[in-house]
CSV table of C-alpha atoms and ligand atoms in Angstrom, one decimal:
chain,number,residue,atom,x,y,z
A,1,MET,CA,22.5,27.2,-177.8
A,2,ALA,CA,19.2,29.2,-177.8
A,3,CYS,CA,20.2,31.8,-175.3
A,4,GLY,CA,23.3,32.3,-173.2
A,5,PHE,CA,24.2,34.6,-170.2
A,6,ASP,CA,27.3,35.2,-168.1
A,7,VAL,CA,26.7,36.5,-164.5
A,8,ILE,CA,29.8,38.4,-162.8
A,9,THR,CA,29.2,38.6,-159.2
A,10,ILE,CA,31.1,38.4,-155.8
A,11,PHE,CA,28.2,36.1,-154.7
A,12,PRO,CA,27.9,33.3,-157.2
A,13,GLY,CA,26.1,31.0,-154.7
A,14,MET,CA,23.2,33.3,-154.5
A,15,VAL,CA,22.7,33.2,-158.3
A,16,ARG,CA,23.5,29.5,-158.6
A,17,ALA,CA,20.8,28.8,-156.1
A,18,TYR,CA,17.8,30.2,-158.1
A,19,LEU,CA,19.3,28.7,-161.3
A,20,GLY,CA,19.1,25.2,-159.8
A,21,GLU,CA,15.3,24.9,-159.5
A,22,SER,CA,12.1,24.4,-161.4
A,23,ILE,CA,11.9,25.7,-164.9
A,24,ILE,CA,15.2,27.5,-165.2
A,25,LYS,CA,16.9,24.3,-164.0
A,26,ARG,CA,15.0,22.3,-166.6
A,27,ALA,CA,15.8,25.0,-169.4
A,28,ILE,CA,19.5,24.6,-168.6
A,29,GLN,CA,19.5,20.9,-168.5
A,30,GLY,CA,17.6,20.8,-171.7
A,31,GLY,CA,20.2,23.0,-173.5
A,32,LEU,CA,17.8,25.8,-174.2
A,33,LEU,CA,19.6,28.0,-171.9
A,34,ASP,CA,23.1,28.5,-170.6
A,35,VAL,CA,24.5,30.5,-167.6
A,36,GLY,CA,27.9,30.9,-166.7
A,37,VAL,CA,28.4,32.2,-163.2
A,38,HIS,CA,31.7,33.9,-162.5
A,39,ASN,CA,33.3,35.0,-159.1
A,40,LEU,CA,34.7,38.3,-159.6
A,41,ARG,CA,37.2,37.5,-156.8
A,42,ASP,CA,38.8,34.7,-159.2
A,43,PHE,CA,39.9,37.6,-161.3
A,44,THR,CA,41.7,39.7,-158.6
A,45,LYS,CA,45.5,39.7,-158.4
A,46,ASP,CA,46.2,40.9,-154.7
A,47,ARG,CA,46.6,38.5,-151.6
A,48,HIS,CA,43.3,39.7,-150.2
A,49,ARG,CA,41.4,39.3,-153.5
A,50,THR,CA,40.1,42.8,-153.3
A,51,THR,CA,37.1,44.0,-155.6
A,52,ASP,CA,36.4,47.4,-153.8
A,53,ASP,CA,38.3,50.4,-152.8
A,54,TYR,CA,37.7,53.7,-151.0
A,55,PRO,CA,36.2,56.5,-153.1
A,56,TYR,CA,38.5,59.1,-154.6
A,57,GLY,CA,37.3,62.7,-153.1
A,58,GLY,CA,36.1,60.8,-149.8
A,59,GLY,CA,32.9,60.1,-148.7
A,60,SER,CA,30.9,56.9,-147.4
A,61,GLY,CA,30.7,53.7,-148.9
A,62,MET,CA,33.1,51.6,-151.2
A,63,VAL,CA,33.4,51.7,-155.1
A,64,MET,CA,33.9,48.5,-157.3
A,65,LYS,CA,37.4,48.5,-158.8
A,66,VAL,CA,37.9,48.6,-162.5
A,67,GLU,CA,40.8,46.0,-162.9
A,68,PRO,CA,39.0,42.7,-161.6
A,69,LEU,CA,36.1,43.5,-163.9
A,70,HIS,CA,38.3,44.2,-166.9
A,71,GLU,CA,40.2,40.6,-166.1
A,72,ALA,CA,36.8,38.9,-166.0
A,73,LEU,CA,35.5,40.2,-169.2
A,74,SER,CA,38.9,39.6,-171.0
A,75,ALA,CA,38.9,35.9,-169.7
A,76,LEU,CA,35.3,35.7,-171.2
A,77,ARG,CA,36.3,37.2,-174.5
A,78,GLN,CA,38.9,34.6,-175.0
A,79,ASP,CA,36.4,32.3,-176.6
A,80,GLY,CA,35.6,34.7,-179.4
A,81,THR,CA,31.7,34.6,-178.8
A,82,PRO,CA,30.1,38.0,-179.5
A,83,ARG,CA,28.8,39.5,-176.2
A,84,LEU,CA,26.6,42.5,-175.0
A,85,THR,CA,27.9,43.6,-171.8
A,86,VAL,CA,25.1,44.8,-169.3
A,87,LEU,CA,25.8,46.6,-165.9
A,88,LEU,CA,23.2,46.4,-163.5
A,89,THR,CA,22.7,49.4,-161.4
A,90,PRO,CA,19.9,51.7,-159.9
A,91,GLN,CA,21.2,54.4,-162.4
A,92,GLY,CA,20.4,52.2,-165.4
A,93,ARG,CA,17.6,52.7,-167.7
A,94,ALA,CA,14.3,50.7,-166.9
A,95,TYR,CA,14.2,47.0,-167.7
A,96,THR,CA,10.9,46.3,-169.3
A,97,GLN,CA,9.3,43.3,-171.1
A,98,GLN,CA,10.4,45.0,-174.2
A,99,THR,CA,14.1,44.8,-173.1
A,100,ALA,CA,13.3,40.9,-172.2
A,101,GLU,CA,12.0,40.3,-175.9
A,102,ARG,CA,15.3,42.2,-177.2
A,103,PHE,CA,17.4,40.0,-175.0
A,104,ALA,CA,15.6,36.8,-176.2
A,105,ALA,CA,16.1,37.7,-179.9
A,106,ASP,CA,19.7,38.8,-179.6
A,107,GLU,CA,22.2,36.2,-181.0
A,108,ARG,CA,25.0,37.3,-178.5
A,109,ARG,CA,25.6,36.2,-175.1
A,110,ILE,CA,24.8,38.7,-172.5
A,111,VAL,CA,27.2,39.6,-169.8
A,112,LEU,CA,25.4,40.7,-166.6
A,113,ILE,CA,27.6,42.5,-164.2
A,114,CYS,CA,26.2,42.6,-160.6
A,115,GLY,CA,27.0,45.9,-158.9
A,116,ARG,CA,27.6,45.7,-155.0
A,117,TYR,CA,28.9,48.5,-152.8
A,118,GLU,CA,28.0,52.2,-153.4
A,119,GLY,CA,28.8,52.0,-157.2
A,120,ILE,CA,31.3,51.1,-159.8
A,121,ASP,CA,34.4,53.0,-160.9
A,122,GLU,CA,33.2,55.4,-163.8
A,123,ARG,CA,36.0,54.1,-166.1
A,124,ALA,CA,34.4,50.6,-166.1
A,125,ARG,CA,31.1,51.8,-167.2
A,126,GLU,CA,32.9,53.8,-170.0
A,127,LEU,CA,35.4,51.2,-171.2
A,128,LEU,CA,33.6,47.9,-170.4
A,129,VAL,CA,29.8,48.4,-170.4
A,130,ASP,CA,27.5,48.6,-173.5
A,131,GLU,CA,24.2,49.4,-171.6
A,132,GLU,CA,23.1,50.0,-167.9
A,133,LEU,CA,19.7,48.5,-166.6
A,134,SER,CA,17.6,49.1,-163.4
A,135,ILE,CA,14.8,46.6,-162.4
A,136,GLY,CA,12.7,49.2,-160.7
A,137,ASP,CA,12.5,52.2,-158.4
A,138,TYR,CA,13.3,50.3,-155.0
A,139,VAL,CA,16.7,49.8,-153.4
A,140,LEU,CA,18.3,46.3,-153.5
A,141,THR,CA,21.6,45.3,-151.7
A,142,GLY,CA,23.2,44.4,-155.1
A,143,GLY,CA,22.4,43.4,-158.7
A,144,GLU,CA,22.3,39.6,-158.1
A,145,LEU,CA,18.5,39.7,-157.9
A,146,ALA,CA,18.2,41.9,-160.9
A,147,SER,CA,20.5,39.4,-162.9
A,148,LEU,CA,18.1,36.5,-162.2
A,149,VAL,CA,15.0,38.7,-163.0
A,150,ILE,CA,16.6,39.4,-166.2
A,151,ILE,CA,17.6,35.6,-166.9
A,152,ASP,CA,14.1,34.4,-165.7
A,153,SER,CA,12.1,36.9,-167.7
A,154,VAL,CA,14.2,36.1,-170.9
A,155,ALA,CA,14.3,32.3,-170.4
A,156,ARG,CA,10.4,32.0,-170.3
A,157,LEU,CA,10.2,33.8,-173.9
A,158,LEU,CA,12.6,30.8,-175.3
A,159,PRO,CA,10.7,28.2,-177.3
A,160,GLY,CA,10.3,25.1,-175.4
A,161,VAL,CA,11.1,26.6,-172.0
A,162,LEU,CA,7.3,26.8,-170.9
A,163,GLY,CA,5.0,24.0,-171.4
A,164,ASP,CA,2.3,24.5,-174.2
A,165,ALA,CA,-0.5,25.2,-171.7
A,166,GLU,CA,1.6,28.2,-170.0
A,167,SER,CA,2.9,29.5,-173.3
A,168,ALA,CA,-0.5,29.5,-175.1
A,169,ARG,CA,-2.1,31.7,-172.5
A,170,GLU,CA,0.5,34.5,-173.7
A,171,GLU,CA,-2.1,35.9,-176.2
A,172,SER,CA,-1.4,39.3,-177.8
A,173,PHE,CA,-5.2,40.1,-177.0
A,174,THR,CA,-4.4,40.3,-173.3
A,175,TRP,CA,-0.9,41.8,-173.4
A,176,GLY,CA,-0.8,45.3,-171.7
A,177,ILE,CA,-3.7,44.7,-169.2
A,178,LEU,CA,-3.9,43.1,-165.8
A,179,ASP,CA,-4.9,39.2,-165.6
A,180,TYR,CA,-8.4,38.3,-164.8
A,181,PRO,CA,-9.5,36.6,-161.5
A,182,HIS,CA,-8.9,32.9,-161.2
A,183,TYR,CA,-11.0,30.2,-159.6
A,184,THR,CA,-10.6,26.6,-158.9
A,185,ARG,CA,-12.5,24.1,-156.6
A,186,PRO,CA,-14.2,24.1,-154.1
A,187,PRO,CA,-17.2,25.9,-155.5
A,188,GLU,CA,-17.5,27.6,-152.0
A,189,PHE,CA,-15.0,28.6,-149.5
A,190,LEU,CA,-15.7,30.3,-146.1
A,191,GLY,CA,-18.9,31.4,-147.7
A,192,ARG,CA,-17.3,32.9,-150.9
A,193,THR,CA,-18.6,31.4,-154.0
A,194,VAL,CA,-17.3,31.1,-157.8
A,195,PRO,CA,-19.1,33.6,-160.0
A,196,ASP,CA,-22.0,31.7,-161.7
A,197,VAL,CA,-20.9,32.6,-165.2
A,198,LEU,CA,-17.7,30.4,-164.6
A,199,LEU,CA,-19.9,27.5,-164.0
A,200,SER,CA,-22.4,28.1,-166.9
A,201,GLY,CA,-20.3,26.4,-169.6
A,202,ASN,CA,-21.2,29.4,-171.8
A,203,HIS,CA,-17.6,30.2,-173.3
A,204,ARG,CA,-18.8,33.6,-174.9
A,205,ASP,CA,-20.1,34.8,-171.5
A,206,ILE,CA,-16.9,33.5,-169.9
A,207,ALA,CA,-14.6,35.3,-172.3
A,208,GLN,CA,-16.6,38.4,-171.8
A,209,TRP,CA,-16.7,38.4,-168.2
A,210,ARG,CA,-12.8,37.8,-167.9
A,211,ARG,CA,-12.1,40.3,-170.4
A,212,ARG,CA,-14.2,42.9,-168.4
A,213,GLU,CA,-12.8,41.9,-165.0
A,214,ALA,CA,-9.3,42.3,-166.5
A,215,LEU,CA,-10.2,46.0,-167.7
A,216,ARG,CA,-11.9,46.7,-164.2
A,217,ARG,CA,-8.8,45.7,-162.2
A,218,THR,CA,-6.4,47.4,-164.5
A,219,LEU,CA,-8.4,50.7,-164.4
A,220,GLN,CA,-8.3,50.3,-160.5
A,221,ARG,CA,-4.9,49.4,-159.9
A,222,ARG,CA,-2.8,50.1,-163.2
A,223,PRO,CA,-4.7,53.1,-165.0
A,224,ASP,CA,-1.2,53.9,-166.4
A,225,LEU,CA,-1.3,50.7,-168.4
A,226,LEU,CA,-4.4,51.5,-170.2
A,227,GLU,CA,-2.8,54.3,-172.1
A,228,LYS,CA,-0.5,51.9,-174.1
A,229,ALA,CA,-3.0,48.9,-174.2
A,230,ASP,CA,-4.4,47.4,-177.3
A,231,LEU,CA,-8.3,48.1,-176.7
A,232,THR,CA,-11.3,47.3,-178.7
A,233,VAL,CA,-14.2,49.7,-179.1
A,234,GLU,CA,-16.3,47.4,-176.8
A,235,ASP,CA,-13.3,47.5,-174.2
A,236,LYS,CA,-13.5,51.4,-174.3
A,237,ARG,CA,-17.2,51.4,-174.0
A,238,PHE,CA,-17.0,49.4,-171.0
A,239,LEU,CA,-14.3,51.4,-169.4
A,240,ARG,CA,-16.3,54.7,-169.9
A,241,GLU,CA,-19.3,53.1,-168.4
A,242,LEU,CA,-17.2,52.0,-165.4
A,243,CYS,CA,-15.7,55.7,-165.2
A,244,SER,CA,-19.1,57.3,-165.2
A,245,ASP,CA,-20.4,54.9,-162.6
A,246,ARG,CA,-17.4,55.6,-160.3
A,247,THR,CA,-17.9,59.3,-160.8
A,248,LYS,CA,-21.7,59.1,-160.1
A,249,SER,CA,-21.1,57.1,-156.9
A,250,SER,CA,-18.3,59.3,-155.5
A,251,GLY,CA,-20.4,62.4,-156.3
A,252,GLU,CA,-17.3,63.8,-158.3
A,253,ASP,CA,-17.9,66.2,-161.0
A,254,THR,CA,-15.2,64.9,-163.5
A,255,ASP,CA,-12.6,62.2,-163.1
A,256,GLU,CA,-9.3,63.6,-164.2
A,257,SER,CA,-7.2,60.4,-163.9
A,258,TYR,CA,-9.7,58.3,-166.2
A,259,LYS,CA,-10.5,60.8,-168.7
A,260,GLY,CA,-10.3,59.6,-172.2
A,261,TYR,CA,-12.5,56.5,-172.0
B,1,9D3,C1,22.3,56.4,-152.2
B,1,9D3,C2,22.8,55.9,-153.4
B,1,9D3,N1,22.3,54.5,-153.6
B,1,9D3,C3,21.7,54.5,-155.1
B,1,9D3,C4,20.1,54.3,-155.0
B,1,9D3,C5,23.5,53.5,-153.7
B,1,9D3,C6,23.2,52.1,-154.0
B,1,9D3,C7,22.1,51.4,-153.5
B,1,9D3,C8,22.0,50.2,-153.8
B,1,9D3,C9,24.0,51.7,-155.0
B,1,9D3,C10,23.9,50.4,-155.3
B,1,9D3,C11,22.8,49.7,-154.8
B,1,9D3,C12,22.6,48.0,-155.0
B,1,9D3,N2,21.6,47.9,-156.3
B,1,9D3,C13,21.9,47.5,-157.2
B,1,9D3,O1,22.9,47.2,-157.7
B,1,9D3,C14,20.8,47.4,-158.3
B,1,9D3,C15,19.6,47.7,-158.4
B,1,9D3,C16,18.7,48.3,-157.4
B,1,9D3,O2,18.9,48.6,-156.3
B,1,9D3,N3,17.4,48.6,-157.9
B,1,9D3,C17,16.7,48.3,-158.9
B,1,9D3,N4,17.5,47.6,-159.9
B,1,9D3,C18,18.7,47.3,-159.6
B,1,9D3,S1,19.8,46.8,-160.6
B,1,9D3,C19,21.0,46.7,-159.6
């Protein structure tokens, strides 16, 4: 098995629904990816199959109980497979492409615990969890979407999951900056035409135009990315030119956010 996950959730149907379509479905059918989806309620022992309870100390919201999680993880451990246990929570460290690359290279199965309710009993984090991750600074209703984001982003890194055309585009050259604009037929739509250079057949000019448009967009939308991006002397020269044009046209004296190019 190239890569394996176990998802622990009280909404297994939400997770299975996404895994049953498109590229991820094909990866699972092809044996490149394995995902076990486990209903936390199946590991409860009370008549009501309770997975949450009131917070000690009072306050609003419910807390995820430790015993069902412990039972679920013990059941998974029975097969002796090495596992990394990850809790999905707004309190986690930020999940990034770098984390995806680390997971894709990890030999262990990755257990994704989907939080629900206000939070999880602190003893579960202490005793059962290796790592806590958040997928970004916005509030979800639970960890299920986060688990799917992680599985999806790891799966596409596995050899054979994407087609040749899709994976070849993942060049180190463009990593760290935004994509260039794309066009397909027709050549004119509602009066908007395709840039001439893309119809020119001149591959050097096309490559230069794409690189520059990618840099232009990144500067405009995600200047934070440019600090870590792998830029050539030519890239920096182009960015400096863009910045000075911007400063001139806006009448600004200096431009603090773009300084350094
Ligand atoms: C007021 C405290 N809230 C924290 C911001 C409580 C709370 C809100 C939402 C507790 C849990 C959740 C459910 N979210 C997740 O389980 C979650 C999540 C997210 O909300 N954003 C980004 N990444 C993640 S990973 C799991």
